[in-house]
Coordinates of C-alpha atoms and ligand atoms in Angstrom, one line a residue:
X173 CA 0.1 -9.4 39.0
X174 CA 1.1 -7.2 36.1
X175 CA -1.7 -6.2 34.4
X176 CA -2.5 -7.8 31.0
X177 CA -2.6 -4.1 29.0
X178 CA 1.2 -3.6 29.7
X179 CA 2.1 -7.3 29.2
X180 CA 3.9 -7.4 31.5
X181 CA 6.4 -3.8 31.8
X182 CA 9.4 -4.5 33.7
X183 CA 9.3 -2.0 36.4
X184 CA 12.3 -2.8 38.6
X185 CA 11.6 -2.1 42.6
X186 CA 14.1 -1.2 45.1
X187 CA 16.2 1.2 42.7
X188 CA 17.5 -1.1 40.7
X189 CA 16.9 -4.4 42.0
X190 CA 13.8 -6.7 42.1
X191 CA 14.4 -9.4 44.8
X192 CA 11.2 -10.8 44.3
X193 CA 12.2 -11.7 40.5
X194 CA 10.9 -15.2 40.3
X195 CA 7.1 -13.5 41.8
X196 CA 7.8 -11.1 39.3
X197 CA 9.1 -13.0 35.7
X198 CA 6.3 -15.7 36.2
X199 CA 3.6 -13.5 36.4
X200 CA 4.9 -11.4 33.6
X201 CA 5.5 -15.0 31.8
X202 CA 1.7 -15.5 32.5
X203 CA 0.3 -12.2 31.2
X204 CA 2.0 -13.0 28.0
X205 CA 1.2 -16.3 27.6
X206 CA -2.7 -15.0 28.8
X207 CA -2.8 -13.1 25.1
X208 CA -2.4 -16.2 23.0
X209 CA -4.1 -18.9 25.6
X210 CA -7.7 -18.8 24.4
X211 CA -6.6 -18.7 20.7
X212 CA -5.8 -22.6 20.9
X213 CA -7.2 -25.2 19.0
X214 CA -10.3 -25.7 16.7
X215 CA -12.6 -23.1 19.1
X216 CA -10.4 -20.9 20.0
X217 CA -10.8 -17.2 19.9
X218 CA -9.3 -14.2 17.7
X219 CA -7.7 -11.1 18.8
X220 CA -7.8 -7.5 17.3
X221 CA -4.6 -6.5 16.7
X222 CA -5.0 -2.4 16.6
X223 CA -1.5 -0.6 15.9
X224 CA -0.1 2.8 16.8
X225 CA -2.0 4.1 13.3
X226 CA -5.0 2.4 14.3
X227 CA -4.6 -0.1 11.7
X228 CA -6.1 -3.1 12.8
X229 CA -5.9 -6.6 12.0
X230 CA -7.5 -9.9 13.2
X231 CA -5.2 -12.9 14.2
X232 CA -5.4 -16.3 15.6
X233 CA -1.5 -17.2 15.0
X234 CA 0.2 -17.3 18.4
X235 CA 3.7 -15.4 17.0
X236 CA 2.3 -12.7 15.0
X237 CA 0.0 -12.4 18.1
X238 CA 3.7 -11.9 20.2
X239 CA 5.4 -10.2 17.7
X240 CA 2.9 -7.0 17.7
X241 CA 2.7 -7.0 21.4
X242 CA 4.9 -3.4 22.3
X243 CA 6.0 -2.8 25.3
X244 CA 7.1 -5.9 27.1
X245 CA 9.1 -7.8 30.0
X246 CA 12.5 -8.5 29.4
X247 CA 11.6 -11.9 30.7
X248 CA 8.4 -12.1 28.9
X249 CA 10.3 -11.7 26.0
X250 CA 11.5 -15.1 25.9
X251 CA 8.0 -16.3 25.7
X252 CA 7.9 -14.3 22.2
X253 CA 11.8 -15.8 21.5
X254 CA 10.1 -19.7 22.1
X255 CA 7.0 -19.4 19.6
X256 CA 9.1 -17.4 17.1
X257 CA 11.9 -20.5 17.3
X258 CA 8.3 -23.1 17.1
X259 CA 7.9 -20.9 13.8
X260 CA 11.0 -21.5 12.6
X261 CA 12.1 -25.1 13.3
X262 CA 8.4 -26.6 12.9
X263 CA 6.2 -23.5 11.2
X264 CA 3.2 -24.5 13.9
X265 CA 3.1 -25.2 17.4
X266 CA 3.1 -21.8 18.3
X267 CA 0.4 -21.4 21.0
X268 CA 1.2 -24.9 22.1
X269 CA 5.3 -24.3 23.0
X270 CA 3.7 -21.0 24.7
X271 CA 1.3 -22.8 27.0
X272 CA 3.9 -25.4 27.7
X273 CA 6.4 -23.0 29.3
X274 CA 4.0 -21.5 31.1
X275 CA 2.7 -24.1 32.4
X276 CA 6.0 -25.4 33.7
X277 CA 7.3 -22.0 35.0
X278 CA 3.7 -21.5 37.1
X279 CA 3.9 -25.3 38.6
X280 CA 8.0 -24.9 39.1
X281 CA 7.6 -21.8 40.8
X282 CA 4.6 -23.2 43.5
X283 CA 7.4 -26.2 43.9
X284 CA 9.7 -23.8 44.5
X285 CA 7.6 -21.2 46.7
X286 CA 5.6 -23.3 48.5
X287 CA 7.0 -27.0 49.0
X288 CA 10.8 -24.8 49.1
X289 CA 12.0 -27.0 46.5
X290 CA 15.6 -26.4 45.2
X291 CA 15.5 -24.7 42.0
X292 CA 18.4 -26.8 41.2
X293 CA 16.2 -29.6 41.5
X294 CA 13.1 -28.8 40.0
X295 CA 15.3 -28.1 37.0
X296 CA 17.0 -31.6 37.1
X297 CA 13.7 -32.9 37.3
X298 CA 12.2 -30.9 34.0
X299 CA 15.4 -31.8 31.9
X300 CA 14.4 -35.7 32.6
X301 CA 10.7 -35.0 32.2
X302 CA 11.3 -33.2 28.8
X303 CA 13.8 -36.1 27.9
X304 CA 11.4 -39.1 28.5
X305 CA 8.4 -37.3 27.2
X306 CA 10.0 -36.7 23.6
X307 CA 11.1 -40.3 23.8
X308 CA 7.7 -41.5 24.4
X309 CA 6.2 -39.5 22.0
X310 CA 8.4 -40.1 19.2
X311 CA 8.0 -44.1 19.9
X312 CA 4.4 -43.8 20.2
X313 CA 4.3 -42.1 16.3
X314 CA 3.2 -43.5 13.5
X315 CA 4.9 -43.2 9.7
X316 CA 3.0 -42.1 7.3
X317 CA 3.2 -41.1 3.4
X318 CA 2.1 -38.9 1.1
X319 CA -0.9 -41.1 -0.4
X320 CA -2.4 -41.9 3.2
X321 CA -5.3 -40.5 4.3
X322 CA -3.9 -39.3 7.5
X323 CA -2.1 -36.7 5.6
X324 CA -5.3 -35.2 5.0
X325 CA -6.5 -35.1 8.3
X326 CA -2.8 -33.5 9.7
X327 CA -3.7 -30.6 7.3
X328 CA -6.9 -30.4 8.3
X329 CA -6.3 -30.5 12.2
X330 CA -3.9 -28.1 11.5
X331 CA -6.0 -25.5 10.0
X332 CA -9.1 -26.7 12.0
X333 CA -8.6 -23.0 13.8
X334 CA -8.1 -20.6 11.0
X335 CA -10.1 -18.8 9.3
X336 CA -11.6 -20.5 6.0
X337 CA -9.6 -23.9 7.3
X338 CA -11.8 -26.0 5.5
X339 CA -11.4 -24.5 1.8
X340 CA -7.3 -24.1 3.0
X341 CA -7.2 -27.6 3.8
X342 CA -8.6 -28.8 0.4
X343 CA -6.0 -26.7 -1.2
X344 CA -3.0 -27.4 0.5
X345 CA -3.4 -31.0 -0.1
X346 CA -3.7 -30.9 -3.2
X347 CA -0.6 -28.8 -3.8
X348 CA 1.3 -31.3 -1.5
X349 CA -0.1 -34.6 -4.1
X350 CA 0.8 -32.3 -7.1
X351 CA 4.3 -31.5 -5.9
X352 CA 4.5 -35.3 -4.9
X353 CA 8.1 -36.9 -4.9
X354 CA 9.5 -34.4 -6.2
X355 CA 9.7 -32.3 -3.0
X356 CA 12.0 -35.2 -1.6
X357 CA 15.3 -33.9 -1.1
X358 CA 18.3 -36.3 -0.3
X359 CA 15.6 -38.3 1.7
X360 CA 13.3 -35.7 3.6
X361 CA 10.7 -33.5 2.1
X362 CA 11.2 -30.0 2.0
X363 CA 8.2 -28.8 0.6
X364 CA 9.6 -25.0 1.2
X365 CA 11.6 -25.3 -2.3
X366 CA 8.7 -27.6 -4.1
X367 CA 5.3 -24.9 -3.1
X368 CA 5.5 -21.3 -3.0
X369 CA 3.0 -19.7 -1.7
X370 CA 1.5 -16.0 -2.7
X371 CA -1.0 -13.9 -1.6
X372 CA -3.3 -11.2 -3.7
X373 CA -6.2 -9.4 -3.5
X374 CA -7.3 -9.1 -6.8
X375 CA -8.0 -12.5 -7.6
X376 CA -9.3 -16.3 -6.6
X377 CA -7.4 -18.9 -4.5
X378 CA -5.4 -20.9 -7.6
X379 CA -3.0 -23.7 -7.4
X380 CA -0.7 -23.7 -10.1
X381 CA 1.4 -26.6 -11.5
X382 CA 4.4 -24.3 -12.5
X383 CA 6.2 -21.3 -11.6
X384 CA 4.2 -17.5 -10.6
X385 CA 6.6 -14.1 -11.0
X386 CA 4.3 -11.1 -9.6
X387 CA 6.3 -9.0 -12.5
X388 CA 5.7 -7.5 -15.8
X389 CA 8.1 -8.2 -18.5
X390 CA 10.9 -5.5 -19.0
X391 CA 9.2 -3.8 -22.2
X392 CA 5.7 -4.0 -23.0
X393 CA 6.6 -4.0 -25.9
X394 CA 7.8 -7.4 -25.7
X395 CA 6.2 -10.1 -26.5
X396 CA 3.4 -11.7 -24.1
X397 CA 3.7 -15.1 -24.6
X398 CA 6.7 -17.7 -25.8
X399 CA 5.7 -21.1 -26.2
X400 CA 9.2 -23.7 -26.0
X401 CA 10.9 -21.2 -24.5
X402 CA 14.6 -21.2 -24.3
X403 CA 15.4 -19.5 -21.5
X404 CA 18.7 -17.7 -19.7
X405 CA 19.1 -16.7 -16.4
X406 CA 21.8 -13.6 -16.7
X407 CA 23.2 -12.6 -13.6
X408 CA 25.8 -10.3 -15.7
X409 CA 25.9 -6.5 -15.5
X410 CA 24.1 -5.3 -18.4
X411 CA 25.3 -1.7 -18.3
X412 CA 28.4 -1.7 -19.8
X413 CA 28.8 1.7 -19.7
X414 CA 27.2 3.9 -16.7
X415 CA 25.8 7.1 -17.8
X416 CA 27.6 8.9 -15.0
X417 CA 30.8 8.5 -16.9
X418 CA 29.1 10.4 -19.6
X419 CA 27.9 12.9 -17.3
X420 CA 31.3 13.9 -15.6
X421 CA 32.9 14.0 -19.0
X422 CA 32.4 17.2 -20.7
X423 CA 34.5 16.8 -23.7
X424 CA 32.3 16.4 -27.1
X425 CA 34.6 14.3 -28.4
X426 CA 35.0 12.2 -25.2
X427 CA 31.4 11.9 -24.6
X428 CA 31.2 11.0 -28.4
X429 CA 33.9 7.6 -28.1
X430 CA 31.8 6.5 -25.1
X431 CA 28.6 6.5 -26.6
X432 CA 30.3 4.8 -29.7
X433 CA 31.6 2.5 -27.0
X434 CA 28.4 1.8 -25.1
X435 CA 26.9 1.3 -28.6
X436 CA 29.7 -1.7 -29.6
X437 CA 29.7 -3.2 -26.3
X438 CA 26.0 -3.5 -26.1
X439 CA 25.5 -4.8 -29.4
X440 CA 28.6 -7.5 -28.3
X441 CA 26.3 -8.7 -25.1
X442 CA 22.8 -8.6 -27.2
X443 CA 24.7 -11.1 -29.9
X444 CA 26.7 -13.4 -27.3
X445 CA 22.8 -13.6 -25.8
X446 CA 21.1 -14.7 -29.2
X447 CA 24.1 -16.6 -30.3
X448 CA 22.9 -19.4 -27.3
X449 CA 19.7 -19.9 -29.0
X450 CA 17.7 -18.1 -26.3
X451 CA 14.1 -16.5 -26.9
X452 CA 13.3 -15.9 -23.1
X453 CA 15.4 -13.9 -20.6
X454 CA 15.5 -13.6 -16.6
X455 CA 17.6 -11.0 -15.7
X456 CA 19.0 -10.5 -12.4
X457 CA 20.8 -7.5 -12.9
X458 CA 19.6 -4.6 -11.3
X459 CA 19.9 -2.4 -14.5
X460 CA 19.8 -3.0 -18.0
X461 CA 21.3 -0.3 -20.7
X462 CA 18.5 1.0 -22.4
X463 CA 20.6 0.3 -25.4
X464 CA 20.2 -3.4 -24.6
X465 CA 16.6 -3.0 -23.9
X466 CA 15.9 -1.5 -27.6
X467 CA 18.1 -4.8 -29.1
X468 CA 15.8 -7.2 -27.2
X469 CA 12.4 -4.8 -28.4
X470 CA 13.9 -5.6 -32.1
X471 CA 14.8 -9.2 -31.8
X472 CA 11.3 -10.2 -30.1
X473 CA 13.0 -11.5 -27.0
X474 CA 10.6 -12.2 -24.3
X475 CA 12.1 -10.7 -20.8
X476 CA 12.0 -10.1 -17.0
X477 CA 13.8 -8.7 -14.5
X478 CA 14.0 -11.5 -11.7
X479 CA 15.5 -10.8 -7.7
X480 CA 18.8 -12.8 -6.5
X481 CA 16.1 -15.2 -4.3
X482 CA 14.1 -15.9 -7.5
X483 CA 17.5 -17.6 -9.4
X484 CA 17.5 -20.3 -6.9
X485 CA 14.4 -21.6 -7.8
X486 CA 13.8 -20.5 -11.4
X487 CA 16.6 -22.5 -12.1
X488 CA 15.6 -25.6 -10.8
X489 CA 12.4 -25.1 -12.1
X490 CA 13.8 -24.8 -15.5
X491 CA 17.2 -26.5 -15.6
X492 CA 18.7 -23.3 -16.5
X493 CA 22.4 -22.4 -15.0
X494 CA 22.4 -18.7 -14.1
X495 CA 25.2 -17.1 -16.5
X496 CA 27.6 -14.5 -14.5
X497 CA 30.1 -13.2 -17.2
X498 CA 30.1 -13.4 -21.0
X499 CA 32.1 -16.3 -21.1
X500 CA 29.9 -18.4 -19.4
X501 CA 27.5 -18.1 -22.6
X502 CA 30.2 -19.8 -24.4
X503 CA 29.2 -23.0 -21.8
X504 CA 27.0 -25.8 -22.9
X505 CA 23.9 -27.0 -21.1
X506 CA 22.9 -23.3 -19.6
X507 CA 19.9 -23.3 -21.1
X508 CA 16.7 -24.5 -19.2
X509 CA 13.3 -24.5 -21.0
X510 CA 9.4 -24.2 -20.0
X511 CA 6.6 -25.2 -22.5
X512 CA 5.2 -21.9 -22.2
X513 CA 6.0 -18.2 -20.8
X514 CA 3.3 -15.5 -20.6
X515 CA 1.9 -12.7 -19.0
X516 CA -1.2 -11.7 -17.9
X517 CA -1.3 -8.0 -18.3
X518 CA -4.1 -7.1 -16.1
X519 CA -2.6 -8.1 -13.2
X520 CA 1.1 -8.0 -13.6
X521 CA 2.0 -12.0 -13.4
X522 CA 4.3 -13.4 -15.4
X523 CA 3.6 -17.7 -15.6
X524 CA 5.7 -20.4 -16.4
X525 CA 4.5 -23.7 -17.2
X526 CA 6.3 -27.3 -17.8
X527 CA 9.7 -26.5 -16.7
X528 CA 12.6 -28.9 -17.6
X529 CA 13.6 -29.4 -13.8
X530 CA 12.0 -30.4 -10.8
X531 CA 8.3 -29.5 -10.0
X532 CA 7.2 -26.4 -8.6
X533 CA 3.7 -25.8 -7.2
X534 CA 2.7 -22.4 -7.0
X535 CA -0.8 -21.4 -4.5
X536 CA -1.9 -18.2 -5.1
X537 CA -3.8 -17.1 -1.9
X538 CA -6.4 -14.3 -2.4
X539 CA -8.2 -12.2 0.6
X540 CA -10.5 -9.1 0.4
X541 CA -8.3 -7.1 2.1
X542 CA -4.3 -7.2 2.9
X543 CA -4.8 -8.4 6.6
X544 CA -7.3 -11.4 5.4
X545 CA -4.9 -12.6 2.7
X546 CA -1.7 -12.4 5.0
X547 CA -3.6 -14.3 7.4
X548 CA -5.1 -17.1 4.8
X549 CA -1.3 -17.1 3.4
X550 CA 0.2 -17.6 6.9
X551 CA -2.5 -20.3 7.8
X552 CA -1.6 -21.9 4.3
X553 CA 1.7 -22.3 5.2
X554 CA 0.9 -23.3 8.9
X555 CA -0.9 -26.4 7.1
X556 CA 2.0 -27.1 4.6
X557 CA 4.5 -27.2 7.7
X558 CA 2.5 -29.7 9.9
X559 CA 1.7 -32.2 6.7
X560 CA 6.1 -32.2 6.3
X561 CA 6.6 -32.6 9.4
X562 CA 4.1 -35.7 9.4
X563 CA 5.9 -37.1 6.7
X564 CA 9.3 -36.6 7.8
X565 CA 8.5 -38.0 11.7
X566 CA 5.5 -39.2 11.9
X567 CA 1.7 -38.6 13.8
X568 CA 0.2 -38.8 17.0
X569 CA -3.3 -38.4 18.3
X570 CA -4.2 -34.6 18.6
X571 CA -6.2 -32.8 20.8
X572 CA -3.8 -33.0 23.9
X573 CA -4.5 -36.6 23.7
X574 CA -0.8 -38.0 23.0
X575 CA 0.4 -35.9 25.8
X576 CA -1.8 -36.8 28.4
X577 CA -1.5 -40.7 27.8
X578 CA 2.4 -40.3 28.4
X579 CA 1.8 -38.6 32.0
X580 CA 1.6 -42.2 33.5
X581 CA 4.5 -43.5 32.0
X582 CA 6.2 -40.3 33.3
X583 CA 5.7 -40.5 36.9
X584 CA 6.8 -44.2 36.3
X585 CA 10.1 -43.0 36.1
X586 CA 12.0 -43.0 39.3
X587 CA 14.0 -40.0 40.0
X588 CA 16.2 -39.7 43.4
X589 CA 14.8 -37.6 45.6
X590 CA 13.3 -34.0 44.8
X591 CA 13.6 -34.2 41.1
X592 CA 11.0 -36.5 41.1
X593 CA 8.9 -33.8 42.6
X594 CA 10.2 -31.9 39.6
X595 CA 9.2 -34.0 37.4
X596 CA 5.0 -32.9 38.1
X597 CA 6.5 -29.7 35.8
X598 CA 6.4 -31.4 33.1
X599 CA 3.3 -33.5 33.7
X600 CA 1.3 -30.9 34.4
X601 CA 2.7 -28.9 31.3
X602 CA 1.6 -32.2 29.4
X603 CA -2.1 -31.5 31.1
X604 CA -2.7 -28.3 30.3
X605 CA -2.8 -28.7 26.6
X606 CA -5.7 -30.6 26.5
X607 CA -7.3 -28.3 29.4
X608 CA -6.7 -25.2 27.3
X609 CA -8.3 -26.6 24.0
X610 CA -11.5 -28.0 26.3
X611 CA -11.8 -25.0 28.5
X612 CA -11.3 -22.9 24.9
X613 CA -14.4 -24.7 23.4
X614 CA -16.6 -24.2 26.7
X615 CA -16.2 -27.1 28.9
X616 CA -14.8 -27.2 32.2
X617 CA -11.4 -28.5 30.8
X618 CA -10.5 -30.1 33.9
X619 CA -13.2 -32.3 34.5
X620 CA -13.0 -33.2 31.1
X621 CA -9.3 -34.2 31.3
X622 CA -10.0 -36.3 34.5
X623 CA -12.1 -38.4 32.8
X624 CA -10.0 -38.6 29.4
X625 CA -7.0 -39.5 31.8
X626 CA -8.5 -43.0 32.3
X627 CA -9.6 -43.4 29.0
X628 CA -7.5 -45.4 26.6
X629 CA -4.4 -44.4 24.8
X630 CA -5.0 -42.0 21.4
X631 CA -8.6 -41.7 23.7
X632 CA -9.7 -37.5 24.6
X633 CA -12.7 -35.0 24.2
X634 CA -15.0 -34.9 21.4
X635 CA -14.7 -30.9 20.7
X636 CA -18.6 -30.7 20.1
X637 CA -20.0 -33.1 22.2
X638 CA -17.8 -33.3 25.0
X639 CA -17.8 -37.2 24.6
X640 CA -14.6 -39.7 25.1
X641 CA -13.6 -40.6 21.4
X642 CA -10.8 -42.2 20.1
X643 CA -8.9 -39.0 18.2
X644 CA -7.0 -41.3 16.0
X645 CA -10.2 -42.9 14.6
X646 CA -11.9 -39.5 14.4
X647 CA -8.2 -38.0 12.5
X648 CA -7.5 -35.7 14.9
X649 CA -3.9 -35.8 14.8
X650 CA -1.0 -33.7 14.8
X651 CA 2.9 -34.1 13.7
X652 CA 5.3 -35.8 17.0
X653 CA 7.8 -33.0 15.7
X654 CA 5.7 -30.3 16.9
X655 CA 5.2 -31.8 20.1
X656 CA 8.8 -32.8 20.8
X657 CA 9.6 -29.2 19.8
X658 CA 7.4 -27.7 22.1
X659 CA 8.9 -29.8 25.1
X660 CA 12.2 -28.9 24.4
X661 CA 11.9 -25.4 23.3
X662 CA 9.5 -24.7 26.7
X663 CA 11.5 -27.1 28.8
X664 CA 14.3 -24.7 28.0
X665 CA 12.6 -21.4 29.0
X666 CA 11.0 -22.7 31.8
X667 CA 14.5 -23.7 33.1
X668 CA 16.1 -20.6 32.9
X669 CA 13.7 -18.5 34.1
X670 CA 12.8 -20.4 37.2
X671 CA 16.6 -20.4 38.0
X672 CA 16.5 -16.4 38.0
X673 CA 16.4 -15.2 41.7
X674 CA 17.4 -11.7 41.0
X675 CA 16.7 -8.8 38.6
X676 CA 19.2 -6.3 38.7
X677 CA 18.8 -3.4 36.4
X678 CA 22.8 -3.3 34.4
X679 CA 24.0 -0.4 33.1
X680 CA 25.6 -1.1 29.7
X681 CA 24.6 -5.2 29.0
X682 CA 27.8 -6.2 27.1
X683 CA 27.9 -10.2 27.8
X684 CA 31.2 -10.0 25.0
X685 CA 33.3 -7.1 26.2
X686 CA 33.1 -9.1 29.5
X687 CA 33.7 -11.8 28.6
X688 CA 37.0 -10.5 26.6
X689 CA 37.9 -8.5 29.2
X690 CA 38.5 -12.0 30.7
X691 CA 41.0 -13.1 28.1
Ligands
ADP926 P1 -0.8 -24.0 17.7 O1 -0.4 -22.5 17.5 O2 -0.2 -24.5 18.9 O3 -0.7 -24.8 16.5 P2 -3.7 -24.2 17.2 O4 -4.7 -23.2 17.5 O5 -3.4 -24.5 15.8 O6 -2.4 -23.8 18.0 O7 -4.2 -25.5 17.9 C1 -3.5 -26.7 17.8 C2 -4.1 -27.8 18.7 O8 -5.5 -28.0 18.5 C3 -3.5 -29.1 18.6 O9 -3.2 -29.7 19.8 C4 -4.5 -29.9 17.9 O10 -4.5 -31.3 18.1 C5 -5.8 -29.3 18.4 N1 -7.0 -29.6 17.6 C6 -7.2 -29.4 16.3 N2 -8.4 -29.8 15.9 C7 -9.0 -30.4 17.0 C8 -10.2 -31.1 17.2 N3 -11.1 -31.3 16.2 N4 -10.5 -31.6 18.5 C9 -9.6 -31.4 19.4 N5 -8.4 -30.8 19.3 C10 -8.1 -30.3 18.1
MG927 MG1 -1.6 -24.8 14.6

C-alpha cells in the first residue's frame, strides 16, 4: 500500500506500464480518502496543514484538506476533483462524497478480485444502486421553510464539526431570517446573492442588515457620511485624457491644448454627473482623472472606487442601473438610493444601509489570526449552503441514519444476475457513513451500526452516549441534496476507476488532437 506521506505518488512499474492498476488506483484512492476520513462528523479530528514555508494552518474541511495535499496520484486526483465538485454544486458534503467513493471502489475491487466479478457488472450494478438510493432518499425528505425549527437544527448539524459551530450556527440563522423572502429567486433560494459573507481580524463577528465595501472612499477628503444618498454606479472611463498623450507630446503649445482639453472634458463629465441629482458615487472605472477627483473634493460628493463583481450586487441593493457612457446619464430611473452611506475610518469599511432594492445581509466573520477567520468564514458558508439546500429539497435524518435505513429497500431490488452482487457497492458505501462518524467519536462503529440497522427508520447512534435515538426527534438532520450528490458524484468515480485495468504512462496526453486527428 502507498504510504499515506506521499498520498499516494504514482510510480508506474514495468517501464511504463502498471498491470496491476486496479491494486494500485484503489489503494492510492484509500490513502487519499485516509487524510479526510477521521475529520467527519460532530467528533471528528483536525489536521495541521504545514506548507512549503512552514506556514501552517488547522482544517477540518475535507476540500481545503485535498486541495493542499502536493504530490499526488493521478487517480487519486479524482478523489480531490469529487469533494471539490460537492463544494461547488452543494457547498458541504465534502468528506461524505469522499468516503462514499471510497467505499465503493474498496468493496468493487474485493467483487472484482476476489469473487472475479465482471467489472462490467459491478458497474451496472452501482449505476442502479446509486439510482434507487437517490430515489429513496429524495422520497423519504421532508419540506421544510424558512420559519421551521428544523432549519435551525440543519445549520447546526452542519457546523456541529467546526470550530466555534455553536456561536456560527446562532449567526447564520439569523442572517438567513433577516434576508428572509427576499433571497427567493424565480422560486428557489439563492442565498449566495441575498448574504455575503466577510472575514477580518480586527474586529467582532457582526451581521449587518445592508451592504459592507472593505474600501475607503476615493479622497479623504470627502465626505464620511451621506444620509438619503442618491447614488450612481459609473462604469464610464473617467480619464478622458491619458497623461501618456501629454508625455509623448513635446510641443508647449500641443501639450498646452491638451491640458485645456482635459480641463473642458472633465468639467463636461463632473456636470453631466451633478446634473442627475447624485450626492454618492460608485465608480467602477479603474482610473479616475485627478481633475475629476478635485471637482468631486469641491462639490462634496461622497465616493468609492467599487470592482466589476461589486456592480452586480450594489445595484440590486440599491436599485441603481450602472451608467456606461455619458449618454446614459441622460436616462431616467438610474438612480438607486440608501438611507445612509458612511465610513468608518479606522478600519477602512465603507457601509450602506436601507437600500432601495432587494435585501442584502452582510456577516462579517472575525478570527485572531488569517487561518482562524478563513476557517470560521468557510464553516459559515458551509452552514449557509446546507440550510438552502434544505429549503430548496428538503431533510432527512443525519448521522448516516437516512442512508442506512434505505440499504433494505436496496437489496429488495432484483437485479439479473451479477449486478445484483454489484449492488453490495453501494450498500456498503451507504454503511460506511454512519461507521465513520461512530468509529470517529470512539465507538466500535460497526457494532454500533448492527444494532442501528434494526432500529427504526430516522433511528441511529446517540454521538455521546452511544444509545439508539430517533435523530429526527433529537434534529440531527442533514439536506437530501447533499446526500443525493454524494451518491452520484462517488457513484461516478467509483465507476471509472474500477473499470481501469491498465496504467500506461503516455507520452504527450492530448485527448483533442486525437480525437481531431480522427476527423
Ligand atoms: P462533510 O464534509 O461531509 O459535511 P462533516 O464533518 O460536516 O462532513 O460531517 C457531516 C456528517 O456528520 C453528516 O452525516 C451529519 O449528519 C453528521 N452529524 C452531525 N452532527 C451529528 C450528531 N450530533 N450526531 C451524529 N451525526 C452527526
Ligand atoms: Mg459538513
Amino acid at each position: 500500500m502507498s504510504s499515506p506521506q506521499n498520498y499516494g505518488v504514482w510510480k508506474p512499474i514495468a517501464e511504463n506500464i502498471e498491470f496491476n492498476a486496479l491494486e494500485s488506483n484503489s489503494n492510492a484512492v484509500m490513502a487519499v480518502a485516509d487524510t479526510v476520513r477521521t475529520t467527519l462528523g460532530p467528533k471528528g479530528l483536525d489536521k495541521l496543514l504545514i506548507d512549503q514555508a512552514m506556514n501552517r494552518h488547522v482544517s477540518n474541511d475535507g476540500v481545503t484538506i485535498l486541495l493542499s495535499l502536493r504530490a499526488i496520484h493521478p487517480v487519486a486526483r479524482m478523489i480531490v476533483e469529487i469533494a471539490e465538485r460537492q463544494e461547488q454544486k452543494v457547498g458541504d458534503g465534502t468528506t461524505t462524497a469522499v468516503i462514499l467513493a471510497a467505499e465503493m471502489i474498496k468493496e468493487g475491487k474485493r467483487l472484482i478480485r476476489e469473487l472475479a466479478v465482471h467489472p462490467t457488472k459491478v458497474v451496472e450494478g452501482i449505476e442502479s444502486g446509486v439510482k434507487y438510493s437517490c430515489d429513496l432518499l429524495k422520497k423519504s425528505a421532508k419540506k421544510i421553510s424558512l420559519d421551521d425549527a428544523e432549519l435551525d437544527q440543519i445549520v447546526k448539524t452542519s457546523l456541529s464539526s467546526k470550530l466555534d459551530g455553536n456561536v456560527l450556527h446562532k449567526i447564520v440563522v439569523s442572517a438567513l431570517r433577516t434576508a428572509g423572502k427576499d433571497a427567493i429567486y424565480g422560486d428557489t433560494y439563492d442565498f449566495d446573492k441575498s448574504i455575503k459573507v466577510i472575514r477580518r481580524t480586527d474586529m467582532d463577528d457582526k451581521i449587518v442588515n445592508g451592504v459592507i465595501l472593505e474600501r475607503r472612499r476615493l479622497d479623504p477628503e470627502l465626505p464620511m457620511q451621506v444620509n438619503n444618498a442618491k447614488i450612481l454606479i459609473l462604469k464610464l472611463d473617467l480619464k478622458p485624457v491619458k497623461e501618456s498623450w501629454i508625455k509623448d507630446n513635446n510641443k508647449y503649445q500641443d501639450i498646452l491644448k491638451m491640458e485645456n482639453d482635459r480641463l473642458v472634458k472633465s468639467k463636461r463629465i463632473v456636470d453631466a454627473i451633478l446634473e442627475t441629482g447624485a450626492n454618492t458615487l460608485f465608480i467602477a472605472s479603474p482610473e479616475v482623472d485627478q481633475v475629476i477627483e478635485d471637482l468631486f473634493v469641491s462639490k462634496g460628493i461622497f465616493a468609492v472606487h467599487i470592482s466589476t463583481e461589486e456592480i452586480e450586487y450594489l445595484s440590486r441593493y440599491t436599485g441603481a442601473k450602472p451608467v456606461r457612457n455619458l449618454d446614459d446619464l441622460k436616462n431616467k430611473d438610474i438612480l438607486g438610493t440608501s438611507e445612509k452611506i458612511y465610513e468608518d475610518e479606522d478600519i477602512g469599511i465603507v457601509y450602506l444601509e436601507k437600500g432601495l432594492g432587494k435585501k442584502i445581509i452582510t456577516i462579517l466573520i472575525s478570527g485572531s489570526t488569517k487561518e482562524i477567520s478563513l476557517e470560521r468564514w468557510r464553516s459559515t458558508i458551509d452552514g449557509i449552503n446546507a440550510a438552502e439546500a434544505a429549503l430548496n429539497y428538503g431533510i432527512v435524518a443525519g448521522g448516516g441514519a437516512a442512508e442506512l435505513h434505505i440499504i433494505e429497500k436496496i437489496k429488495q431490488l432484483k437485479l439479473k444476475g451479477l449486478e445484483q452482487v454489484g449492488l453490495e457497492v453501494v450498500t456498503s458505501a451507504l454503511e460506511s457513513i454512519m461507521r465513520q462518524i461512530l468509529t470517529n467519536a470512539g465507538f466500535n462503529g460497526l457494532e454500533k451500526v448492527m444494532t442501528a440497522k434494526a432500529s427504526p427508520d430516522g433511528y441511529g447512534v446517540d454521538i455521546d452516549s452511544g444509545d439508539i435515538v430517533d435523530m429526527v426527534a433529537k434534529g440531527v438532520l442533514d439536506p437530501v441534496l447533499v446526500k443525493t450528490m454524494a451518491l452520484q458524484a462517488s457513484g461516478e468515480m467509483a465507476k471509472s476507476v474500477l473499470r481501469i485495468d491498465k496504467n500506461l504512462a503516455a507520452d504527450d496526453l492530448n485527448p483533442q488532437a486525437v480525437a481531431d486527428s480522427r476527423r
